[in-house]
Short mmCIF file of C-alpha atoms in Angstrom, two decimals:
data_model
loop_
_atom_site.label_atom_id
_atom_site.label_comp_id
_atom_site.label_asym_id
_atom_site.label_seq_id
_atom_site.Cartn_x
_atom_site.Cartn_y
_atom_site.Cartn_z
CA UNK D 263 47.68 -139.59 27.71
CA UNK D 264 47.62 -136.01 29.86
CA UNK D 265 50.36 -133.65 29.43
CA UNK D 266 53.02 -134.36 32.06
CA UNK D 267 53.65 -131.25 34.59
CA UNK D 268 55.52 -128.46 33.44
CA UNK D 269 54.10 -129.75 29.95
CA UNK D 270 52.53 -126.75 28.08
CA UNK D 271 50.98 -128.36 24.84
CA UNK D 272 49.26 -126.56 21.83
CA UNK D 273 48.40 -127.50 18.48
CA UNK D 274 48.24 -125.34 15.56
CA UNK D 275 45.42 -125.77 13.38
CA UNK D 276 45.62 -126.25 9.49
CA UNK D 277 44.89 -123.60 7.64
CA UNK D 278 41.03 -123.61 7.54
CA UNK D 279 41.08 -125.56 10.97
CA UNK D 280 41.78 -129.12 11.77
CA UNK D 281 38.98 -131.67 10.35
CA UNK D 282 38.64 -135.31 9.99
CA UNK D 283 39.72 -134.70 6.45
CA UNK D 284 43.62 -133.99 7.49
CA UNK D 285 45.34 -137.16 8.27
CA UNK D 286 49.06 -135.33 8.90
CA UNK D 287 48.56 -132.32 11.54
CA UNK D 288 51.07 -130.06 13.88
CA UNK D 289 51.64 -129.92 17.14
CA UNK D 290 54.27 -127.85 19.35
CA UNK D 291 54.83 -127.78 22.82
CA UNK D 292 57.11 -126.16 25.54
CA UNK D 293 59.02 -128.08 28.48
CA UNK D 294 61.00 -126.09 30.48
CA UNK D 295 62.96 -123.90 28.35
CA UNK D 296 63.01 -126.05 25.39
CA UNK D 297 60.88 -125.49 22.17
CA UNK D 298 59.45 -128.63 20.46
CA UNK D 299 57.68 -128.76 16.91
CA UNK D 300 56.11 -131.68 15.97
CA UNK D 301 54.13 -133.04 12.67
CA UNK D 302 51.66 -136.03 13.43
CA UNK D 303 50.24 -138.54 10.99
CA UNK D 304 47.80 -140.56 10.79
CA UNK D 305 49.22 -143.73 9.10
CA UNK D 306 46.44 -146.28 9.68
CA UNK D 307 43.85 -144.17 7.72
CA UNK D 308 46.07 -144.93 4.47
CA UNK D 309 45.55 -141.63 3.59
CA UNK D 310 49.51 -140.68 3.99
CA UNK D 311 52.44 -141.93 2.13
CA UNK D 312 56.01 -141.40 2.89
CA UNK D 313 58.97 -141.03 1.37
CA UNK D 314 62.60 -140.39 1.00
CA UNK D 315 64.57 -137.69 -1.26
CA UNK D 316 67.57 -137.66 -1.83
CA UNK D 317 69.91 -135.10 -4.06
CA UNK D 318 73.39 -135.93 -5.27
CA UNK D 319 74.85 -132.85 -3.71
CA UNK D 320 73.74 -130.82 -0.41
CA UNK D 321 70.89 -128.97 -1.88
CA UNK D 322 68.74 -126.29 -0.63
CA UNK D 323 65.86 -127.72 1.13
CA UNK D 324 63.30 -125.13 -0.50
CA UNK D 325 64.15 -126.59 -3.33
CA UNK D 326 63.89 -130.14 -2.42
CA UNK D 327 60.85 -129.66 -1.10
CA UNK D 328 59.16 -127.26 -3.91
CA UNK D 329 59.91 -130.51 -6.57
CA UNK D 330 57.98 -133.19 -4.23
CA UNK D 331 55.11 -130.50 -2.94
CA UNK D 332 54.81 -132.26 0.29
CA UNK D 333 52.59 -131.99 2.94
CA UNK D 334 55.52 -132.50 5.57
CA UNK D 335 59.22 -132.90 5.83
CA UNK D 336 61.87 -133.66 8.16
CA UNK D 337 65.75 -133.93 7.66
CA UNK D 338 66.94 -136.51 6.52
CA UNK D 339 70.30 -139.18 7.56
CA UNK D 340 73.98 -137.88 8.05
CA UNK D 341 75.92 -136.70 4.90
CA UNK D 342 80.15 -136.70 4.81
CA UNK D 343 81.09 -132.71 4.38
CA UNK D 344 83.77 -133.80 1.73
CA UNK D 345 81.70 -136.29 -0.46
CA UNK D 346 78.03 -134.16 -0.33
CA UNK D 347 76.54 -137.92 -0.16
CA UNK D 348 74.71 -139.70 2.74
CA UNK D 349 77.05 -141.99 4.91
CA UNK D 350 74.54 -144.54 4.94
CA UNK D 351 72.16 -146.72 3.27
CA UNK D 352 69.54 -145.00 1.44
CA UNK D 353 66.70 -146.10 -0.88
CA UNK D 354 64.39 -144.38 -3.04
CA UNK D 355 61.89 -146.18 -5.31
CA UNK D 356 62.91 -149.87 -4.54
CA UNK D 357 66.33 -148.56 -5.68
CA UNK D 358 70.24 -148.19 -3.52
CA UNK D 359 71.14 -144.75 -4.15
CA UNK D 360 73.94 -144.20 -1.28
CA UNK D 361 75.30 -146.71 1.14
CA UNK D 362 77.03 -147.06 4.20
CA UNK D 363 76.37 -150.02 6.97
CA UNK D 364 75.69 -148.61 10.46
CA UNK D 365 72.91 -147.38 12.33
CA UNK D 366 68.91 -147.88 12.62
CA UNK D 367 66.84 -147.52 9.92
CA UNK D 368 63.40 -145.98 9.07
CA UNK D 369 61.73 -147.89 6.09
CA UNK D 370 58.58 -148.00 4.30
CA UNK D 371 58.14 -151.04 2.67
CA UNK D 372 55.85 -151.69 -0.71
CA UNK D 373 52.54 -151.44 0.54
CA UNK D 374 52.97 -148.38 2.74
CA UNK D 375 53.82 -149.40 5.95
CA UNK D 376 56.72 -147.45 8.01
CA UNK D 377 59.04 -149.53 9.99
CA UNK D 378 61.81 -148.94 12.60
CA UNK D 379 64.24 -151.34 13.19
CA UNK D 380 67.83 -152.05 14.51
CA UNK D 381 70.33 -153.20 12.01
CA UNK D 382 73.97 -155.02 12.29
CA UNK D 383 77.05 -152.80 12.16
CA UNK D 384 79.05 -153.44 8.69
CA UNK D 385 76.71 -156.07 7.23
CA UNK D 386 75.38 -155.47 3.80
CA UNK D 387 71.43 -155.74 3.40
CA UNK D 388 69.43 -156.35 0.65
CA UNK D 389 66.23 -153.97 0.99
CA UNK D 390 63.84 -155.71 -1.56
CA UNK D 391 61.26 -155.52 1.05
CA UNK D 392 61.46 -152.02 0.88
CA UNK D 393 60.57 -149.08 -1.46
CA UNK D 394 62.13 -145.95 1.17
CA UNK D 395 64.44 -146.39 3.61
CA UNK D 396 67.06 -144.37 5.67
CA UNK D 397 69.83 -146.32 7.35
CA UNK D 398 72.16 -144.52 9.73
CA UNK D 399 70.00 -143.47 12.44
CA UNK D 400 70.71 -143.22 16.00
CA UNK D 401 68.13 -145.31 17.92
CA UNK D 402 66.48 -142.95 20.63
CA UNK D 403 63.41 -145.62 21.91
CA UNK D 404 63.08 -149.05 21.71
CA UNK D 405 59.70 -150.83 22.78
CA UNK D 406 58.77 -147.74 25.01
CA UNK D 407 62.20 -147.36 26.75
CA UNK D 408 63.97 -144.09 25.88
CA UNK D 409 67.85 -145.80 25.89
CA UNK D 410 69.91 -143.93 22.75
CA UNK D 411 73.69 -145.28 23.04
CA UNK D 412 75.45 -143.97 19.53
CA UNK D 413 78.77 -145.25 20.90
CA UNK D 414 77.20 -148.58 20.65
CA UNK D 415 76.03 -148.56 17.26
CA UNK D 416 79.73 -147.38 16.42
CA UNK D 417 78.98 -143.34 15.99
CA UNK D 418 81.80 -141.19 17.21
CA UNK D 419 80.45 -137.65 16.58
CA UNK D 420 80.61 -135.60 19.37
CA UNK D 421 77.38 -133.63 18.38
CA UNK D 422 75.70 -137.20 19.16
CA UNK D 423 77.22 -137.18 22.71
CA UNK D 424 76.56 -133.93 23.46
CA UNK D 425 73.50 -131.67 23.31
CA UNK D 426 72.55 -130.11 20.02
CA UNK D 427 68.95 -129.02 17.94
CA UNK D 428 67.59 -132.84 17.18
CA UNK D 429 65.22 -134.15 14.45
CA UNK D 430 63.89 -137.55 14.78
CA UNK D 431 61.34 -139.91 13.54
CA UNK D 432 58.76 -142.06 15.70
CA UNK D 433 55.99 -144.21 15.38
CA UNK D 434 53.13 -144.75 18.30
CA UNK D 435 51.71 -147.88 19.58
CA UNK D 436 48.52 -147.19 16.81
CA UNK D 437 50.56 -146.18 14.15
CA UNK D 438 50.94 -142.49 13.96
CA UNK D 439 53.91 -141.39 12.86
CA UNK D 440 55.92 -138.75 14.51
CA UNK D 441 58.44 -136.10 12.93
CA UNK D 442 59.69 -134.14 15.86
CA UNK D 443 62.21 -131.41 15.80
CA UNK D 444 64.07 -128.44 17.83
CA UNK D 445 65.87 -125.65 17.38
CA UNK D 446 66.91 -125.90 21.43
CA UNK D 447 70.05 -127.76 22.13
CA UNK D 448 69.20 -130.80 23.68
CA UNK D 449 70.74 -134.62 24.75
CA UNK D 450 69.62 -137.46 22.89
CA UNK D 451 68.34 -138.82 25.98
CA UNK D 452 65.84 -135.51 26.48
CA UNK D 453 64.74 -135.63 22.83
CA UNK D 454 63.36 -139.03 23.55
CA UNK D 455 61.79 -138.50 26.78
CA UNK D 456 60.24 -135.42 24.43
CA UNK D 457 59.39 -138.05 22.33
CA UNK D 458 57.58 -140.35 24.19
CA UNK D 459 55.39 -137.60 25.45
CA UNK D 460 53.63 -137.77 22.41
CA UNK D 461 53.30 -141.47 22.62
CA UNK D 462 56.05 -142.70 20.79
CA UNK D 463 57.60 -145.93 21.74
CA UNK D 464 59.47 -146.68 18.64
CA UNK D 465 61.75 -144.15 17.66
CA UNK D 466 65.43 -142.67 16.02
CA UNK D 467 67.16 -139.64 15.79
CA UNK D 468 68.15 -138.20 11.90
CA UNK D 469 70.58 -135.70 11.46
CA UNK D 470 70.63 -132.75 13.42
CA UNK D 471 72.68 -129.30 14.62
CA UNK D 472 72.91 -127.46 11.61
CA UNK D 473 70.81 -129.39 9.48
CA UNK D 474 67.90 -129.45 11.77
CA UNK D 475 64.96 -128.77 9.77
CA UNK D 476 60.97 -129.36 9.88
CA UNK D 477 58.83 -128.18 6.98
CA UNK D 478 54.62 -128.30 7.44
CA UNK D 479 52.32 -126.90 5.00
CA UNK D 480 54.39 -124.48 3.02
CA UNK D 481 56.33 -123.29 5.97
CA UNK D 482 59.40 -124.04 7.30
CA UNK D 483 58.71 -124.14 10.94
CA UNK D 484 62.49 -124.63 11.47
CA UNK D 485 64.51 -123.58 8.28
CA UNK D 486 68.13 -125.10 8.30
CA UNK D 487 71.28 -123.88 8.22
CA UNK D 488 72.67 -125.87 5.48
CA UNK D 489 72.06 -127.86 2.33
CA UNK D 490 70.54 -131.41 2.80
CA UNK D 491 71.63 -134.61 1.14
CA UNK D 492 68.41 -136.42 2.37
CA UNK D 493 64.49 -135.62 3.68
CA UNK D 494 62.04 -137.95 4.47
CA UNK D 495 58.50 -136.35 3.20
CA UNK D 496 54.94 -137.18 4.00
CA UNK D 497 52.26 -137.02 1.02
CA UNK D 498 48.70 -136.43 1.76
CA UNK D 499 46.09 -138.08 -0.76
CA UNK D 500 42.41 -136.60 -0.89
CA UNK D 501 39.43 -138.31 0.92
CA UNK D 502 38.04 -140.16 -1.89
CA UNK D 503 34.29 -139.13 -3.18
CA UNK D 504 31.65 -140.79 -3.21
CA UNK D 505 30.25 -143.26 -5.43
CA UNK D 506 26.80 -142.34 -7.25
#
């Protein structure tokens, strides 16, 4: 896939250079005045594990990351200021730790496969097939088409309808997982179009605004301006050593 006109693409190498043993990599690009940062994970390699992480109150992102030591992490789902709790379903290690029956979902099944799908509004779901899951997300891309419609998903936050810093998770046709964020103010459609340029065919938008955060290998590429209640993290497995 070649960069579109006016799109500057840059790949930031890992500390010792990108090599075949790095299934998680960082990519950044500029589209007009907007800078986008992304982490791309080779899920088909079976060397990347994805998880949801939950805190029982708003917590400093660095503390959450230090507790898990992932290769990469991104902001999770929306939360309520008064309760400091997610306003949507969150599943961690097979346990439902928060509930809210709306929005699309990012789920990780017990085989480690990541799936993005829509859920019916106000319907409780038995998540027995998922080890980790974040619900309450806004659908950005569906089968290759950028078509965000937060009102149809019963979201009323004005920040979703205008321009704001954004975070999102998507999957490419080949099964790569893309976690992307921008600290610039963009609409959901602009953000979805940017994700599509990385080959994403299905995607959701996560919490944004002051919650926007992206972490990669020891660095907060975009630090959040407040505490978070959930994050989505990636761990990297080492290469198997040859036997004999």
